[in-house]
XYZ file of C-alpha atoms in Angstrom:
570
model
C -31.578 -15.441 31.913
C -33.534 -15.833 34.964
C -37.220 -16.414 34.174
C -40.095 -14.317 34.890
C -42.255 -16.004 37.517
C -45.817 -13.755 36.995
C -48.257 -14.307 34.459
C -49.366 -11.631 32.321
C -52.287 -13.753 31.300
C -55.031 -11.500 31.427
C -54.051 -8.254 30.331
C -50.827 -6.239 29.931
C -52.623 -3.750 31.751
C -53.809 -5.551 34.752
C -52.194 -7.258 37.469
C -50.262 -10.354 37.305
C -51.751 -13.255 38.907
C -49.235 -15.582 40.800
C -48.829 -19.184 41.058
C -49.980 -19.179 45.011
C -48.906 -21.757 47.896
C -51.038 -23.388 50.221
C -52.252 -21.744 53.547
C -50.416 -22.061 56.787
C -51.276 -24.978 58.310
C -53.341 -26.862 55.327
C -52.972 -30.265 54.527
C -51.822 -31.042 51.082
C -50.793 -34.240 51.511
C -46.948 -33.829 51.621
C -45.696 -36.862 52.584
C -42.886 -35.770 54.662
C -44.868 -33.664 56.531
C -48.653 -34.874 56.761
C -48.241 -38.838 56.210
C -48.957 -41.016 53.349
C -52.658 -41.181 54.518
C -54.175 -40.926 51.219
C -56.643 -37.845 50.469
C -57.878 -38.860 47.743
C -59.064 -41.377 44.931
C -56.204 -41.306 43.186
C -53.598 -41.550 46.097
C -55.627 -44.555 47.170
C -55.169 -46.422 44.304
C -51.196 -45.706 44.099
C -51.141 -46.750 47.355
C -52.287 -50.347 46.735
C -49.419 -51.628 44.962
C -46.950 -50.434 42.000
C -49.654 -49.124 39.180
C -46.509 -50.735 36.973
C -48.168 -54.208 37.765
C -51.099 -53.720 35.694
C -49.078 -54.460 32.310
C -49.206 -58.089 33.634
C -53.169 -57.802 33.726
C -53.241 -55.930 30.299
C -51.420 -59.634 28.676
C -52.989 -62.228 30.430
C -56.760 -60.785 31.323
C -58.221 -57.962 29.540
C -56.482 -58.312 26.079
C -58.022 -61.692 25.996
C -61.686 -60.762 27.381
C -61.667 -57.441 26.024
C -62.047 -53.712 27.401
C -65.101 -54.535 29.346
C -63.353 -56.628 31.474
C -61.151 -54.028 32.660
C -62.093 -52.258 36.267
C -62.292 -48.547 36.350
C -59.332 -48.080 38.489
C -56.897 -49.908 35.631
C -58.527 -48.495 32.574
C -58.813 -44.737 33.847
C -55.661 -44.627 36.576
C -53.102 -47.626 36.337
C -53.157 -48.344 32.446
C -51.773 -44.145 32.076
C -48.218 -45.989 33.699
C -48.249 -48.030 30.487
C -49.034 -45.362 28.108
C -52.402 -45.669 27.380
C -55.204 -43.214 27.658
C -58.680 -43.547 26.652
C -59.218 -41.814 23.873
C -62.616 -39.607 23.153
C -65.841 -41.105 22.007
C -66.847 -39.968 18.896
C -69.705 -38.000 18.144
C -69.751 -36.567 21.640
C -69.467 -32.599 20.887
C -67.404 -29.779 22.862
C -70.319 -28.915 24.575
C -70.099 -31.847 27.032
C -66.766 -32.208 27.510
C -67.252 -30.601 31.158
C -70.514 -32.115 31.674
C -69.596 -35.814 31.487
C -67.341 -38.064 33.270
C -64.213 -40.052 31.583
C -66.487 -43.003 31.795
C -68.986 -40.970 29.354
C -66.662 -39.343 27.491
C -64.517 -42.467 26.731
C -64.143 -44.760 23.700
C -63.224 -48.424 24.025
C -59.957 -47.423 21.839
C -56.846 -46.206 23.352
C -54.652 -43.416 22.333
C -50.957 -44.899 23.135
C -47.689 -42.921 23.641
C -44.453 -44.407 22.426
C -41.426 -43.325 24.817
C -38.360 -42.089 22.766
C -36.353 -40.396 25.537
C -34.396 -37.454 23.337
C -36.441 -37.940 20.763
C -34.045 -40.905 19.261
C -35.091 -43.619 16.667
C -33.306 -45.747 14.432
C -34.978 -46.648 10.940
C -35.652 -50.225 12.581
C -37.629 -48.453 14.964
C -39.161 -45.873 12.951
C -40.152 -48.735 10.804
C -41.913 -50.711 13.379
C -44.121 -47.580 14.608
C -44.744 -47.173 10.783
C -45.984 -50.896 10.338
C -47.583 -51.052 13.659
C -49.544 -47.590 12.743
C -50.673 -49.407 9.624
C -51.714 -52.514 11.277
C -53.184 -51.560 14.494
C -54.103 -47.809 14.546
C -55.591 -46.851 11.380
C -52.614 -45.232 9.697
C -52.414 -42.614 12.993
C -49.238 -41.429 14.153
C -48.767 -37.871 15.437
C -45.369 -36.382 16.581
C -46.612 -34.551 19.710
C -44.091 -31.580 21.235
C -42.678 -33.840 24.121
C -40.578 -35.971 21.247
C -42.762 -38.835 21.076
C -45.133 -39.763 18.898
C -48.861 -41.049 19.692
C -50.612 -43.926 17.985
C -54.733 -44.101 18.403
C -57.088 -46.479 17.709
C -55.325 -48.895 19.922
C -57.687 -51.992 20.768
C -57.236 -53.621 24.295
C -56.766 -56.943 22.448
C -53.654 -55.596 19.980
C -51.488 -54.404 22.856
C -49.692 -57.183 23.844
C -48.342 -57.678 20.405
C -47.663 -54.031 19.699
C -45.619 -54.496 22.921
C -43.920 -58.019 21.589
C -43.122 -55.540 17.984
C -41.985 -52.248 20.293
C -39.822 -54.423 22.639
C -37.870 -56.395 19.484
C -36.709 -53.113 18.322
C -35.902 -51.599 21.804
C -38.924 -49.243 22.345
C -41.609 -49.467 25.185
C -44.336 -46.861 26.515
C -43.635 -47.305 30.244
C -44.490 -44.240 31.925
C -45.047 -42.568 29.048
C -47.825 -41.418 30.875
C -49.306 -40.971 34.566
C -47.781 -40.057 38.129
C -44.296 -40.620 36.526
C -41.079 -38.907 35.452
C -42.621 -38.293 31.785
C -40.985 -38.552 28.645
C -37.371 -37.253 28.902
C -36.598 -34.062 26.658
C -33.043 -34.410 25.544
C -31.408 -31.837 22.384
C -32.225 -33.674 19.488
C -28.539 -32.512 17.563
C -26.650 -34.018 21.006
C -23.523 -35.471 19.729
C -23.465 -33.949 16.079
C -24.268 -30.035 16.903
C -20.804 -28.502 15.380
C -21.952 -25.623 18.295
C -22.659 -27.607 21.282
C -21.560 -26.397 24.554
C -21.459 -30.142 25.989
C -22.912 -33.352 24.365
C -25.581 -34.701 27.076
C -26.421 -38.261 25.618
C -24.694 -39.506 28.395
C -26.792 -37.974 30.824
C -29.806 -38.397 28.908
C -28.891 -42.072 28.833
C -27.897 -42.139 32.355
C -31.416 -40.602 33.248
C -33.705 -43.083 31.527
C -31.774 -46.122 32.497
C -31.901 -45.253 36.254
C -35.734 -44.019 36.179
C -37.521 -45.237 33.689
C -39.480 -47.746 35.606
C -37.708 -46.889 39.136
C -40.029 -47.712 42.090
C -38.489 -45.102 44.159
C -40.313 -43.213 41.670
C -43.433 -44.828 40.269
C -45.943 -42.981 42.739
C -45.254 -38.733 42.164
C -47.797 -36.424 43.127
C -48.251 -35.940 39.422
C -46.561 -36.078 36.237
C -42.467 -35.087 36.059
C -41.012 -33.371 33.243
C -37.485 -33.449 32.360
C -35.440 -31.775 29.396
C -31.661 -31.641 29.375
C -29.116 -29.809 26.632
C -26.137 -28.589 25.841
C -27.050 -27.198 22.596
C -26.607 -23.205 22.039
C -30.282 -23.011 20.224
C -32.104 -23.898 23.898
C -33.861 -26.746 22.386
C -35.892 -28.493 24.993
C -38.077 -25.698 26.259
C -36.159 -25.831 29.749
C -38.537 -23.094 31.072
C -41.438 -25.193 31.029
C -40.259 -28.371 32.403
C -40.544 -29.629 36.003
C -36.275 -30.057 35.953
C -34.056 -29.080 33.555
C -30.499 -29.430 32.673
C -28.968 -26.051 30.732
C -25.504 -26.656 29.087
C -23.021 -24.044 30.421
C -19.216 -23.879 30.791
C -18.156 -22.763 34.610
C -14.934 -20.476 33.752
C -13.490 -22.505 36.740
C -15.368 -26.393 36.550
C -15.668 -26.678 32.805
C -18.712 -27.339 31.152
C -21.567 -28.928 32.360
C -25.452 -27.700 33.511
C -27.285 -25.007 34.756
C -30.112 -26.359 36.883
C -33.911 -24.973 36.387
C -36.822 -26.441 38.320
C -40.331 -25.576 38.812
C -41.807 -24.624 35.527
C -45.268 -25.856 33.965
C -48.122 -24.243 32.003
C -51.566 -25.338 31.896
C -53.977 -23.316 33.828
C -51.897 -21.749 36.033
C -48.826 -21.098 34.129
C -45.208 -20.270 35.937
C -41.284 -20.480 33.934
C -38.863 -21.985 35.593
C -36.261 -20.580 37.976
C -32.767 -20.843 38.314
C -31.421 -22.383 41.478
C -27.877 -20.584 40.542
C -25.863 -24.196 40.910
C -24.118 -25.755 38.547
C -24.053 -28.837 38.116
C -21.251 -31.473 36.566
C -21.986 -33.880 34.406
C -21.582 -36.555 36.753
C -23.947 -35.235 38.949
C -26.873 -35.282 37.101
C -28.361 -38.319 37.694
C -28.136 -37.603 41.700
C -29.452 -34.182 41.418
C -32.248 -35.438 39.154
C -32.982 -37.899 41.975
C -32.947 -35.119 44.419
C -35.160 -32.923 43.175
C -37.718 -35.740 42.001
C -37.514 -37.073 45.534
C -38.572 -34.002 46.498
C -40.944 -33.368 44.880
C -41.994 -37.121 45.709
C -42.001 -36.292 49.042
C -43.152 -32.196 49.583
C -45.424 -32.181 46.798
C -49.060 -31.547 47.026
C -51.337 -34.576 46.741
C -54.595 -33.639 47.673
C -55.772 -32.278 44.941
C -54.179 -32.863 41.674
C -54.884 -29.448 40.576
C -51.994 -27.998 42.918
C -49.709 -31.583 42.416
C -46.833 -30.080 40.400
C -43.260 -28.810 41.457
C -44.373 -25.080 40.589
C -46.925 -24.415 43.242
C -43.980 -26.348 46.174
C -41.708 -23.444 44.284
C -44.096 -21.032 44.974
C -44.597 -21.376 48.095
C -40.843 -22.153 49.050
C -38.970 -19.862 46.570
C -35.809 -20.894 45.399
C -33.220 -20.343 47.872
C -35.342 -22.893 50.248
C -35.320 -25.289 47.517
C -31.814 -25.422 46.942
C -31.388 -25.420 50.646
C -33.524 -28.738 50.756
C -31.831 -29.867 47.719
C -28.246 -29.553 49.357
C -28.813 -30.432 52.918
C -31.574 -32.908 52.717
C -31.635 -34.712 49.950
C -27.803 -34.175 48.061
C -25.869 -34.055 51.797
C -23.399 -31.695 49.969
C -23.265 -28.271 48.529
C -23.073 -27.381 45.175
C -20.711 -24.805 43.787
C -22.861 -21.623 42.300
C -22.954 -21.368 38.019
C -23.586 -19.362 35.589
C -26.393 -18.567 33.717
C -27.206 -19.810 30.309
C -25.386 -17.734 27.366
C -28.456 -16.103 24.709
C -29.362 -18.334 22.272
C -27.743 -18.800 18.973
C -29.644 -20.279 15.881
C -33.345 -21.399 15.860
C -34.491 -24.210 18.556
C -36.219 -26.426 15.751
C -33.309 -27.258 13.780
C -35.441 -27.215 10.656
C -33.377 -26.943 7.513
C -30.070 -28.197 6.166
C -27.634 -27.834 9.218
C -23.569 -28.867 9.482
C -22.216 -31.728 11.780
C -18.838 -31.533 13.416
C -17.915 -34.249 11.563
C -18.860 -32.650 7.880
C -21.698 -34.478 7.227
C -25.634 -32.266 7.314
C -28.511 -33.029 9.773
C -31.252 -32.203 7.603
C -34.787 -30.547 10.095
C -38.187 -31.004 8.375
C -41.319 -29.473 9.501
C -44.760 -31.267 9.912
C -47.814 -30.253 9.559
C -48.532 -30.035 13.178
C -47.062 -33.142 13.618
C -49.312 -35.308 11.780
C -47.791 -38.168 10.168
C -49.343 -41.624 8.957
C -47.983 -44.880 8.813
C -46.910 -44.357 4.940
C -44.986 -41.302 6.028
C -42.916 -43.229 8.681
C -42.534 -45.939 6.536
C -40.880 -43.500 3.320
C -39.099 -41.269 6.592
C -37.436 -45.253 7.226
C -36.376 -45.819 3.663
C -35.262 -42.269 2.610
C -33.115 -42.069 6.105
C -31.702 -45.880 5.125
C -30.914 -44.608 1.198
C -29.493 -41.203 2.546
C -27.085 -43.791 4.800
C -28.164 -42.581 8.188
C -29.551 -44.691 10.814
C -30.169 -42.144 13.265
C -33.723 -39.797 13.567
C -34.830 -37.329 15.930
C -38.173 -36.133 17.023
C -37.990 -32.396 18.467
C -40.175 -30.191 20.998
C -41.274 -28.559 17.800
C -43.274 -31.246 16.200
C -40.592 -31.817 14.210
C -38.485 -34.624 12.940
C -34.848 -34.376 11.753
C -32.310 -37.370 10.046
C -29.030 -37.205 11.182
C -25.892 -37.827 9.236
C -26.542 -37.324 5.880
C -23.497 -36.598 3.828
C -23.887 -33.715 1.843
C -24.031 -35.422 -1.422
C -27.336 -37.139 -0.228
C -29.413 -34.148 1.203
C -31.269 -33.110 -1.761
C -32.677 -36.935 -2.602
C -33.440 -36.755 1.511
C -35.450 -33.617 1.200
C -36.891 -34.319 -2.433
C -38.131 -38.070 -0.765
C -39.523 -36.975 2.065
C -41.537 -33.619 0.904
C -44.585 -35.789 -0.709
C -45.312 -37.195 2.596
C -45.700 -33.945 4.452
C -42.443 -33.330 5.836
C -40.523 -30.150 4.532
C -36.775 -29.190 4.814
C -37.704 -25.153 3.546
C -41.830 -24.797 4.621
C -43.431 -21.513 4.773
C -43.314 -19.296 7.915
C -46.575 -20.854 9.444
C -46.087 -24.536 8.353
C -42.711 -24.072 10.412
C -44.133 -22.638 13.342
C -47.549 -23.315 13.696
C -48.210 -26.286 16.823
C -51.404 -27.946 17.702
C -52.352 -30.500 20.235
C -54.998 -33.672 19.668
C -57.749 -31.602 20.157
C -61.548 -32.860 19.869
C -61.113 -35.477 17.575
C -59.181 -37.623 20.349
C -59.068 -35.705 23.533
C -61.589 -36.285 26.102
C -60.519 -32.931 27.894
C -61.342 -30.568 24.451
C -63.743 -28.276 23.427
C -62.649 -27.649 19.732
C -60.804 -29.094 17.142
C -57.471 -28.568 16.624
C -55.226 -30.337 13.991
C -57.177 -30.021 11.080
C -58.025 -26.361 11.537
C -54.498 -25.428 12.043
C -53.588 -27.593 8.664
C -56.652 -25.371 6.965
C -55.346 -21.824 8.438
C -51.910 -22.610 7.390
C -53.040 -23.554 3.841
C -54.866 -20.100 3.899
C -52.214 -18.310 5.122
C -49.562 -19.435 2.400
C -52.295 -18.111 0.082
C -53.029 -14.646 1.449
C -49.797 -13.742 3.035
C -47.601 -14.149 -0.465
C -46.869 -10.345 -0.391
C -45.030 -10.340 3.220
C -41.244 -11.220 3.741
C -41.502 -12.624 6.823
C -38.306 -13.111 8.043
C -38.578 -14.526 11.467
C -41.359 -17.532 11.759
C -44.405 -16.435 13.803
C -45.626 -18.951 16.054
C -49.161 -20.100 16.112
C -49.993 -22.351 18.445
C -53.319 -24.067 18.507
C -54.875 -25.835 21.790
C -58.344 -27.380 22.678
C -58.693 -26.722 26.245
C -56.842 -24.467 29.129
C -54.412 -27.442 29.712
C -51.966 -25.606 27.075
C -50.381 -28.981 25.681
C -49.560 -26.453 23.110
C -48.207 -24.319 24.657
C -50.025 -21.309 24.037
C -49.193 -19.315 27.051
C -45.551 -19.312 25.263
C -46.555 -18.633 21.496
C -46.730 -15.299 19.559
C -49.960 -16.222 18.989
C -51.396 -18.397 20.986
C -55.249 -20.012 21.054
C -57.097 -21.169 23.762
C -60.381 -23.364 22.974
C -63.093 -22.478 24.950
C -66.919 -23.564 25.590
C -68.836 -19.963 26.480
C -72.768 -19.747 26.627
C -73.363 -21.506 23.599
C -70.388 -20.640 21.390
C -67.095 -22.795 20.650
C -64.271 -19.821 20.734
C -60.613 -19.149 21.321
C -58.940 -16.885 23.545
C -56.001 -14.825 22.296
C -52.821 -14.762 24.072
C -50.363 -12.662 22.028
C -46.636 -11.894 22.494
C -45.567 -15.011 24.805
C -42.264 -16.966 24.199
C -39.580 -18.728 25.710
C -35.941 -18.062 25.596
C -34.418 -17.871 22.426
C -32.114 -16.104 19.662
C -34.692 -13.387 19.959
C -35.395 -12.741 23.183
C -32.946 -12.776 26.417
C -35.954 -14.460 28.608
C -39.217 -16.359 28.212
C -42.482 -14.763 28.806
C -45.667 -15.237 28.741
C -48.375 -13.732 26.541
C -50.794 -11.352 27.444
C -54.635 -11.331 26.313
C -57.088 -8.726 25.566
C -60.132 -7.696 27.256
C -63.020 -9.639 25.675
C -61.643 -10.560 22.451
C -62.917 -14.082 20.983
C -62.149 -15.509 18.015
C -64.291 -18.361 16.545
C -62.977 -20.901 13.891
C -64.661 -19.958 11.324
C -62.246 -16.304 11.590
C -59.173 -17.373 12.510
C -57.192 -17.381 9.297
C -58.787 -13.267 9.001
C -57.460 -12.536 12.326
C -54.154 -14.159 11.879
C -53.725 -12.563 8.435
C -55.153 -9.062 10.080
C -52.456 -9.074 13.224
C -50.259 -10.257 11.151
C -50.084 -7.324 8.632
C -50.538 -5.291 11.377
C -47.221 -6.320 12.715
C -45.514 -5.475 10.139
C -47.025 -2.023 8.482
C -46.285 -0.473 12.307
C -42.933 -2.516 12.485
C -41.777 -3.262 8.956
C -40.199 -6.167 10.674
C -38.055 -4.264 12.817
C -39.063 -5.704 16.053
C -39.909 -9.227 17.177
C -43.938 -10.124 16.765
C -43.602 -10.481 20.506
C -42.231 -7.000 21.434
C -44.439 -5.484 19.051
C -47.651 -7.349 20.741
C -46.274 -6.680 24.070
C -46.594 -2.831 23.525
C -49.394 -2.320 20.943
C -52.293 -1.224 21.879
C -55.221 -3.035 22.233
C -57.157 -1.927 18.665
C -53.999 -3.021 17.111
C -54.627 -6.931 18.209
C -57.888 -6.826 17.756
């Protein structure tokens, strides 16, 4: 299971670029080695106090004299600790989205992320975003593939009560964004998966309540991703996650995690490696601290291009990482693990599902995780009516209700399918994934969301005469920054601004590890092939029925695209 650590990002045929560490000698801005001096803008403004400080400001100053009032080092920097981005000024085309600055490019409305560590609401909650959608962000509410969902249209002026609404039902966006340990991925089935190797809500709860708002912790190079599970299915994408937790069972420790650091996409994509420990339930919350601390303290700072775990990895490799890990930061040793076992079942959990206590978890699909503030409320009631009070956002843009005795699943699923959530969806509704995109994102070229909902309505169309039997991913993205994940799709789409044309680039054949594959890997592109908007659906129905007249299914989409030559993707 160990992951590959090369790209094959621009061809299969050409070298593999690598995820590079620093010179000898340079200075990064690694605290434990070149002082906290800071080297840049955004180090100097961490430095002047805990960003955490400007939620005070938000209540008693700038909701009451509105957005204008807010200085450019709180509305672009410190307000990201509180959730809140900027969101894109509209009108202002793909074309300039690398010509102008944030201050150009930005609305006076705010896109802002809800934290659900795991994934986990109750109908109270899911209730609240629902009304709070309605009331304050124009019916938005998109499931994005970190489990949490983002509301925009956000005024400066409605945030204190959203907070006041959020807070009565347990739910706050702390650190949902910035410098911080992110969102926490946890299995969404933890608990109820009649399968799982070890039930990691403990952890997961152990995690947030000794982070989440930690000022050991508040100022990180960059952002921290965690995911933790014991499920069989793999379910948190632990390959591209800063730290991960991987349920295993030690033949001589019992069960508990495999530990994977180092992995992130974006630009300059690298999986995660092993560190070959194993790790006991117990000790997850000091490991976690470990590895964040040094990442705290090693990282690179200087520029925030090269501030993530993967490029210290890089440079280190892993058996100096767990060395630091052990000696420096843990004071201990920790006994060597096993890998995780192959995956068993699908990672989305969509469809009708058993629970080890006899009652069904029922997985619907999204249209790329769109939902509106009618569709949370009727998710509420139809959860409430079907007697559970427990749902579950997924990695997959997905959402799932939990507990559902059997006699209850089909009103579930026949409630729910009206307002775009699907127990049994189509091969591409299941597995198609798109980030914002232009309509919101000041970093995108292209739109996203409402292309992907138009391809996948085309493909259901066209595509009536294949049995596809295993969904092929489609993942859509704006921008390099892969939100989406494209590097790790079977098809993947990269939005691009070239000359004068809005395109995508093609990365085919990636994936992470799963029931069908021993190992992620990412996918490979061909030499100079484009592919505007306006064709997508005809290449995606063309590669597809490629696929399968030279396969007839046989293989994976990804092993086929792997090997096929190049006139065969195009």
């Amino acid at each position: 299971m160990a992951a590959q650590t090369t790209s094959t990002e621009t061809s299969s045929k050409s070298a593999a670029p690598r995820v590079r560490g620093p010179r000898p000698g340079t200075n990064l801005g690694q605290w434990k080695i070149s002082g906290k001096e800071p080297l840049n803008h955004n180090e100097e403004f961490k430095s002047e106090g805990n960003p955490l400080d400007v939620r005070e400001r938000i209540i008693d100053t700038y909701s009451k004299q509105g957005f204008d009032s807010i200085p450019t080092d709180d509305v672009h920097g410190r307000f990201r600790w509180m959730g809140l981005y900027t969101q894109r000024k509209q009108g202002v085309d793909g074309a300039s989205t690398s010509k102008l600055d944030a201050e150009s490019l930005s609305d006076k409305y705010f896109m802002m992320r809800i934290r659900t560590d795991g994934g986990r609401l109750n109908v109270a909650q899911a209730r609240v975003i629902g009304e709070i959608s309605r009331d304050f962000a124009r019916d938005t509410a998109d499931v994005s593939d970190r489990q949490n969902i983002q509301l925009h249209w956000v005024r400066i002026e409605d945030v204190p009560e959203i907070w006041e609404r959020l807070d009565s039902v347990g739910l706050l966006s702390v650190e949902a964004c910035g410098d911080t340990p992110r969102v926490f991925l946890g299995s969404p089935v933890a608990g109820v998966d009649a399968h799982e190797i070890i039930d990691c809500t403990p952890q997961l709860d152990a995690l947030s309540e000794a982070f989440v708002g930690n000022p050991d912790f508040v100022n990180l190079p960059r952002k921290f991703k965690t995911a933790i599970t014991g499920s069989k299915s793999l379910d948190v994408v632990h390959e591209i996650n800063d730290v991960s937790f991987v349920g295993v069972e030690h033949p001589e420790l019992g069960v508990g995690y495999d530990l994977w650091v180092g992995g992130a996409l974006s630009i300059t994509p690298r999986l995660a490696e092993r560190l070959g420990v194993f790790v006991a339930p117990e000790d997850v919350v000091p490991v976690w601290a470990a590895v964040a601390g040094i990442f705290r303290d090693y990282g690179y700072r200087k520029q925030r291009t090269k501030a993530r775990l993967k490029f210290l990895l890089a440079e280190w490799g892993t058996e100096k990482f767990r060395q630091v890990l052990e000696d420096e930061y843990l004071g201990r040793k920790l006994p060597d693990g096993p890998a995780p076992a192959r995956a068993v079942g699908r990672p989305d959990h969509v469809g009708v599902h058993e629970q080890h206590d006899g009652n069904k978890y029922v997985g619907f699909a999204l249209t790329v995780g769109r939902l509106n503030s009618a569709a949370l409320l009727a998710l509420a009631d139809a959860a409430e009516a079907a007697g559970s009070d427990r749902i579950r956002l997924t990695p997959y843009q997905k959402v799932l209700v939990l507990d559902v005795p059997e006699d209850r699943v089909a009103e579930l699923t026949t409630a729910l399918k009206p307002h775009g959530m699907d127990a049994h969806p189509s091969p591409f509704r299941r597995a198609t994934i798109a980030c914002t995109g232009i309509e919101f994102c000041k970093l995108a070229f292209v739109e996203t969301k409402g292309l992907a909902a138009q391809v996948i309505d085309q493909l259901e169309e066209r595509l009536t005469d294949l049995e596809i039997t295993n969904p092929i991913s489609l993942h859509i993205n704006g921008c390099p920054n892969s939100c989406a994940r494209i590097q790790t799709a079977d098809i993947g789409l990269k939005g691009q601004f070239i000359g004068e044309e809005f395109v995508f680039q093609v990365h085919l054949g990636g994936g992470l590890a799963s029931a069908d594959r021993e190992e992620g890997g990412l996918g490979r592109t061909v030499r100079g092939l484009k592919v505007t908007s306006d064709d997508l659906t005809d290449y995606v129905e063309r590669v597809t029925r490629r696929y399968m007249a030279e396969t007839n299914g046989e293989l994976t989409f990804a092993e086929w695209a792997q090997n096929a030559e190049e006139d065969s993707l195009r």
